Amino acid sequence: MNNILSNRIRQGYRTVEFPSDNIQLPEAYRGRPILNPNASDEDVQKVASLCPADAINPDERTLDMGKCLFCGKCQSIKQNFIRFTRDYRMFVLKREDLIIKDTLKEPDTSSLKTIKKLFGKSVYMREVCAGGCNACDADINVLNTPVYDLSRFGIKFVASPRHADGLVVTGPITKNMELALMKTYDATPSPKFVVAVGTCAISGGIFRENEEVVGGVDKILPVDLYIPGCPPHPFTNLYAFVKFFK
Amino acid sequence: MGLLKIENGVAVNIEDIPLLTFDEFKDKILKFTKTGYVVQHFAVPCYGIKGDTTNNKNNNENNNKNKTSYKIYTVLRNDGGLYVISTIVGNSYESLSQYDIKFHMFEREIAEQFGIVPKNHPWLKPVRYHKNYTGNPDVFGNDYTMPIPGNYPFYEVEGEEIHQVAVGPVHAGIIEPGHFRFNCIGETILNLEIQHGYQHRGIEKQLITCKKKILPPLIESVAGDTVIGNSICFSEAIEGLCDYVANEPLLNYRRLLLEIERIANHIGTLGGLAGDVGYLPTASYYGRIRGDFLNMFVFICGNRFGRSSVQPFGVPFKLSDSHIVELIRRFEKLKKEVIDVGNLMLDNPEVLGRFDYTGMVDTETAKLIGLVGPAGRASGIEYDVRKSFSKAKNIYDRGIELVVRKDGAVSSRAKTYFYETLDSIEFCMGLLKVSDLKINSNNNSSNNNGNSKKLEEITLKPNSFIITMEEAWRGELSHCIITDENGNIIRYKIKDPSFHNWTALELAVRNEGIYDFPLCNKSFNLSYCGFDL
């Protein structure tokens, strides 16, 4: 017992103040990308052909953050088109807003009056992993650790879709999970919402052309919130949830 | 003796691999697996392999006939080394599983991927539920336009008071999908059958058709918690097929990352075990400490799971002196916390009351099914790739001890995870302190010495077979690549340690209360996506 208490004292208070301007992610972290509209065509072409995710449309000079893996491959060559900031704050309400010309603009969530009224004080979510590699799930799971402490905002993950107000979906939706996902969605009482977390859930990611996957949640369900990343940093998820519901 | 001795990460010509008739093959490997183990066992269609296509190039009829023959490669291991052997089979062959259970899942996989029937297989069911690659008639009679689970027969226990419990694919926690079918009497589990496939994304098929630039992120997405393990196996296989020799600093760098991955995941497992028995101090502190180790990855490469940090022919991210100093500082601080918080749990009689004698897998059973990794060592199997086949064995010999326990209960697995974690922390600190300058010089040299190659531009050795292995945090992870006469990859086989170990979970919960299933499951902490591919 003494040991438990002394350990508790040594552990101290670990929960990060949020939202806060003091959260600094390490230099190596690749967050919200910024495109340079004045970059040379050659640079754009170079980046487009290098990108493993084919996230760049060289004709339109756009980057699809719903396909980007944030792998940093484009940062390994000399180019003047894309750079990544350390800003973890990324989410959108519409799929097309993820296709950026310069950078991601934060959506105005004050207009989401119904969502905030219905779910703002207390919201229960059910997570469904549908073919993801477990990274997105693991980084959603850590929101329950003392550091992020999601439940202080009245947001909680629950075991049953029947107890949930909405779904959080990860993975490219394998054909083998499609039915289970639809059943889970149907079991969730209305009004409900769907959140797509991670590149795979948004666009199917690198699996999008495989016949074994559906290739993105919004192919089969209406999505209300998109959180990009491969996987999104826990702070990215936390920020998006808080902005969306609060 | 009919077996070709090979080495981890060294390519051999496919023509040098002994090709035996099926009967010889069967005798040979069944004799071997009495004391040895199976690393890989997979099929390749013959029409994709050089020798056979050239013979039949001008003859369509023969080509069609060839479509019904397949080469089966088997990689075996014992204390003496690694061996490969092959045979040719038609649309069916006599199942080896009826003589040795180690082949059970491998033969089901071959049946599903190519439509080859292992005759007299004791439990022939799909592994992942997908149509086969060849267009052969489906072995299981499934209609793949129907969603899973089309028509699975589950093992059934009959009797008046027997009831079945079906769990999944959507589980109660934030966890991947899989289906568990229990046959119980009262609360006691008589039989558990696990059916996977919900995570199947078609990775093995994609690996041989995709552009080379997609390979690294694809490999990293095999299992999001084993990014480093899979990337090391991939990188060493590609390097082996290009005769590129990784120098010691590069090996150091990769093993540092691999051990961080192991520490983070073992701590996550221990935290999960604490949570499953309701011991909250360790559950919440370890939840946070796991994050601190993952944050080391962000510090090194910008991603919490170490994505893009390990690639063939060098390192994309440099470790500067200040990085090393900072990492050592973090390790020193965390080491004390890891020990304190772990002992808190493992000294607690209430926790041990749940852990001890729960979910036992005895040594005999473990050997029978070929259990690997920390779960195998907890059951008394003295096998760790780091101490045997690893490319970095010399480095590991300086710091890693073989942690082996006997009784194979949840408590033994928990203690194995705990002591391996402490071992790995010491190892990482030693690596950072002693080898720091070398790692740096490697960064510079790999960029400057003209040896730097690009994955997109390389040509792999033609007609080659290579196998790579490493002790990922769950155990023996293995990749195998076969190339054709132009150096194109015609087969890429990935075997996650979970492929062996899910069977152990099925056996461990027999005669346990169903309330202890989450605890037993967590004590193995197996991969769904690494299994489903």
JSON list of C-alpha atoms in Angstrom, two decimals, chain B residues 384-471:
[
{"chain": "B", "resi": 384, "resn": "ASP", "atom": "CA", "xyz": [15.29, -16.00, -29.70]},
{"chain": "B", "resi": 385, "resn": "VAL", "atom": "CA", "xyz": [16.22, -14.93, -33.24]},
{"chain": "B", "resi": 386, "resn": "ARG", "atom": "CA", "xyz": [18.40, -12.23, -31.74]},
{"chain": "B", "resi": 387, "resn": "LYS", "atom": "CA", "xyz": [20.57, -14.94, -30.20]},
{"chain": "B", "resi": 388, "resn": "SER", "atom": "CA", "xyz": [20.60, -17.28, -33.20]},
{"chain": "B", "resi": 389, "resn": "PHE", "atom": "CA", "xyz": [19.90, -16.16, -36.76]},
{"chain": "B", "resi": 390, "resn": "SER", "atom": "CA", "xyz": [19.88, -12.38, -36.52]},
{"chain": "B", "resi": 391, "resn": "LYS", "atom": "CA", "xyz": [22.17, -10.37, -38.78]},
{"chain": "B", "resi": 392, "resn": "ALA", "atom": "CA", "xyz": [23.03, -8.36, -35.69]},
{"chain": "B", "resi": 393, "resn": "LYS", "atom": "CA", "xyz": [23.77, -11.36, -33.47]},
{"chain": "B", "resi": 394, "resn": "ASN", "atom": "CA", "xyz": [27.18, -9.98, -32.58]},
{"chain": "B", "resi": 395, "resn": "ILE", "atom": "CA", "xyz": [25.65, -6.75, -31.40]},
{"chain": "B", "resi": 396, "resn": "TYR", "atom": "CA", "xyz": [22.97, -8.53, -29.44]},
{"chain": "B", "resi": 397, "resn": "ASP", "atom": "CA", "xyz": [25.49, -10.88, -27.84]},
{"chain": "B", "resi": 398, "resn": "ARG", "atom": "CA", "xyz": [26.97, -7.86, -26.09]},
{"chain": "B", "resi": 399, "resn": "GLY", "atom": "CA", "xyz": [23.81, -7.04, -24.19]},
{"chain": "B", "resi": 400, "resn": "ILE", "atom": "CA", "xyz": [20.77, -9.23, -24.66]},
{"chain": "B", "resi": 401, "resn": "GLU", "atom": "CA", "xyz": [20.16, -12.24, -22.44]},
{"chain": "B", "resi": 402, "resn": "LEU", "atom": "CA", "xyz": [17.83, -15.08, -23.26]},
{"chain": "B", "resi": 403, "resn": "VAL", "atom": "CA", "xyz": [14.89, -14.73, -20.87]},
{"chain": "B", "resi": 404, "resn": "VAL", "atom": "CA", "xyz": [13.32, -18.16, -20.42]},
{"chain": "B", "resi": 405, "resn": "ARG", "atom": "CA", "xyz": [10.72, -19.27, -17.90]},
{"chain": "B", "resi": 406, "resn": "LYS", "atom": "CA", "xyz": [9.05, -22.61, -17.43]},
{"chain": "B", "resi": 407, "resn": "ASP", "atom": "CA", "xyz": [5.38, -22.90, -16.72]},
{"chain": "B", "resi": 408, "resn": "GLY", "atom": "CA", "xyz": [3.88, -20.85, -19.58]},
{"chain": "B", "resi": 409, "resn": "ALA", "atom": "CA", "xyz": [1.16, -19.17, -17.52]},
{"chain": "B", "resi": 410, "resn": "VAL", "atom": "CA", "xyz": [0.03, -15.55, -17.86]},
{"chain": "B", "resi": 411, "resn": "SER", "atom": "CA", "xyz": [2.43, -14.70, -15.03]},
{"chain": "B", "resi": 412, "resn": "SER", "atom": "CA", "xyz": [5.39, -16.25, -16.88]},
{"chain": "B", "resi": 413, "resn": "ARG", "atom": "CA", "xyz": [4.54, -14.30, -20.01]},
{"chain": "B", "resi": 414, "resn": "ALA", "atom": "CA", "xyz": [4.17, -11.10, -17.99]},
{"chain": "B", "resi": 415, "resn": "LYS", "atom": "CA", "xyz": [7.54, -11.65, -16.33]},
{"chain": "B", "resi": 416, "resn": "THR", "atom": "CA", "xyz": [9.15, -12.49, -19.67]},
{"chain": "B", "resi": 417, "resn": "TYR", "atom": "CA", "xyz": [7.88, -9.21, -21.10]},
{"chain": "B", "resi": 418, "resn": "PHE", "atom": "CA", "xyz": [9.05, -7.35, -18.02]},
{"chain": "B", "resi": 419, "resn": "TYR", "atom": "CA", "xyz": [12.59, -8.74, -17.92]},
{"chain": "B", "resi": 420, "resn": "GLU", "atom": "CA", "xyz": [13.01, -8.45, -21.68]},
{"chain": "B", "resi": 421, "resn": "THR", "atom": "CA", "xyz": [11.99, -4.82, -21.42]},
{"chain": "B", "resi": 422, "resn": "LEU", "atom": "CA", "xyz": [14.62, -4.14, -18.76]},
{"chain": "B", "resi": 423, "resn": "ASP", "atom": "CA", "xyz": [17.19, -6.00, -20.84]},
{"chain": "B", "resi": 424, "resn": "SER", "atom": "CA", "xyz": [16.35, -3.96, -23.92]},
{"chain": "B", "resi": 425, "resn": "ILE", "atom": "CA", "xyz": [16.53, -0.67, -22.03]},
{"chain": "B", "resi": 426, "resn": "GLU", "atom": "CA", "xyz": [20.04, -1.54, -20.81]},
{"chain": "B", "resi": 427, "resn": "PHE", "atom": "CA", "xyz": [20.97, -2.64, -24.32]},
{"chain": "B", "resi": 428, "resn": "CYS", "atom": "CA", "xyz": [19.76, 0.62, -25.88]},
{"chain": "B", "resi": 429, "resn": "MET", "atom": "CA", "xyz": [21.61, 2.70, -23.33]},
{"chain": "B", "resi": 430, "resn": "GLY", "atom": "CA", "xyz": [24.78, 0.73, -23.97]},
{"chain": "B", "resi": 431, "resn": "LEU", "atom": "CA", "xyz": [24.35, 1.13, -27.69]},
{"chain": "B", "resi": 432, "resn": "LEU", "atom": "CA", "xyz": [23.83, 4.86, -27.40]},
{"chain": "B", "resi": 433, "resn": "LYS", "atom": "CA", "xyz": [26.78, 5.33, -25.06]},
{"chain": "B", "resi": 434, "resn": "VAL", "atom": "CA", "xyz": [29.33, 3.13, -26.77]},
{"chain": "B", "resi": 435, "resn": "SER", "atom": "CA", "xyz": [28.40, 3.20, -30.43]},
{"chain": "B", "resi": 436, "resn": "ASP", "atom": "CA", "xyz": [27.21, 6.78, -30.77]},
{"chain": "B", "resi": 437, "resn": "LEU", "atom": "CA", "xyz": [29.98, 8.12, -32.97]},
{"chain": "B", "resi": 438, "resn": "LYS", "atom": "CA", "xyz": [29.82, 5.14, -35.24]},
{"chain": "B", "resi": 439, "resn": "ILE", "atom": "CA", "xyz": [26.14, 5.63, -35.87]},
{"chain": "B", "resi": 440, "resn": "ASN", "atom": "CA", "xyz": [26.87, 9.16, -36.88]},
{"chain": "B", "resi": 441, "resn": "SER", "atom": "CA", "xyz": [29.73, 8.30, -39.14]},
{"chain": "B", "resi": 442, "resn": "ASN", "atom": "CA", "xyz": [27.49, 5.76, -40.78]},
{"chain": "B", "resi": 443, "resn": "ASN", "atom": "CA", "xyz": [24.98, 8.44, -41.57]},
{"chain": "B", "resi": 444, "resn": "ASN", "atom": "CA", "xyz": [27.61, 10.43, -43.31]},
{"chain": "B", "resi": 445, "resn": "SER", "atom": "CA", "xyz": [29.28, 7.59, -45.09]},
{"chain": "B", "resi": 446, "resn": "SER", "atom": "CA", "xyz": [26.11, 6.03, -46.39]},
{"chain": "B", "resi": 447, "resn": "ASN", "atom": "CA", "xyz": [25.34, 9.32, -48.07]},
{"chain": "B", "resi": 448, "resn": "ASN", "atom": "CA", "xyz": [28.79, 10.00, -49.34]},
{"chain": "B", "resi": 449, "resn": "ASN", "atom": "CA", "xyz": [30.60, 6.81, -50.16]},
{"chain": "B", "resi": 450, "resn": "GLY", "atom": "CA", "xyz": [28.92, 6.31, -53.48]},
{"chain": "B", "resi": 451, "resn": "ASN", "atom": "CA", "xyz": [27.32, 3.19, -52.14]},
{"chain": "B", "resi": 452, "resn": "SER", "atom": "CA", "xyz": [24.02, 4.95, -51.76]},
{"chain": "B", "resi": 453, "resn": "LYS", "atom": "CA", "xyz": [21.48, 3.20, -53.91]},
{"chain": "B", "resi": 454, "resn": "LYS", "atom": "CA", "xyz": [17.88, 4.03, -54.57]},
{"chain": "B", "resi": 455, "resn": "LEU", "atom": "CA", "xyz": [15.16, 1.47, -54.25]},
{"chain": "B", "resi": 456, "resn": "GLU", "atom": "CA", "xyz": [13.42, 2.72, -57.39]},
{"chain": "B", "resi": 457, "resn": "GLU", "atom": "CA", "xyz": [16.51, 2.25, -59.52]},
{"chain": "B", "resi": 458, "resn": "ILE", "atom": "CA", "xyz": [17.97, -1.04, -58.35]},
{"chain": "B", "resi": 459, "resn": "THR", "atom": "CA", "xyz": [17.74, -4.38, -60.06]},
{"chain": "B", "resi": 460, "resn": "LEU", "atom": "CA", "xyz": [17.48, -7.39, -57.83]},
{"chain": "B", "resi": 461, "resn": "LYS", "atom": "CA", "xyz": [19.51, -10.54, -58.37]},
{"chain": "B", "resi": 462, "resn": "PRO", "atom": "CA", "xyz": [17.68, -12.79, -60.83]},
{"chain": "B", "resi": 463, "resn": "ASN", "atom": "CA", "xyz": [16.43, -16.31, -60.04]},
{"chain": "B", "resi": 464, "resn": "SER", "atom": "CA", "xyz": [17.10, -15.91, -56.38]},
{"chain": "B", "resi": 465, "resn": "PHE", "atom": "CA", "xyz": [15.58, -16.98, -53.14]},
{"chain": "B", "resi": 466, "resn": "ILE", "atom": "CA", "xyz": [16.19, -15.08, -49.94]},
{"chain": "B", "resi": 467, "resn": "ILE", "atom": "CA", "xyz": [14.84, -15.34, -46.44]},
{"chain": "B", "resi": 468, "resn": "THR", "atom": "CA", "xyz": [15.27, -12.78, -43.68]},
{"chain": "B", "resi": 469, "resn": "MET", "atom": "CA", "xyz": [14.35, -13.20, -40.04]},
{"chain": "B", "resi": 470, "resn": "GLU", "atom": "CA", "xyz": [14.36, -11.02, -36.99]},
{"chain": "B", "resi": 471, "resn": "GLU", "atom": "CA", "xyz": [12.99, -11.20, -33.49]}
]
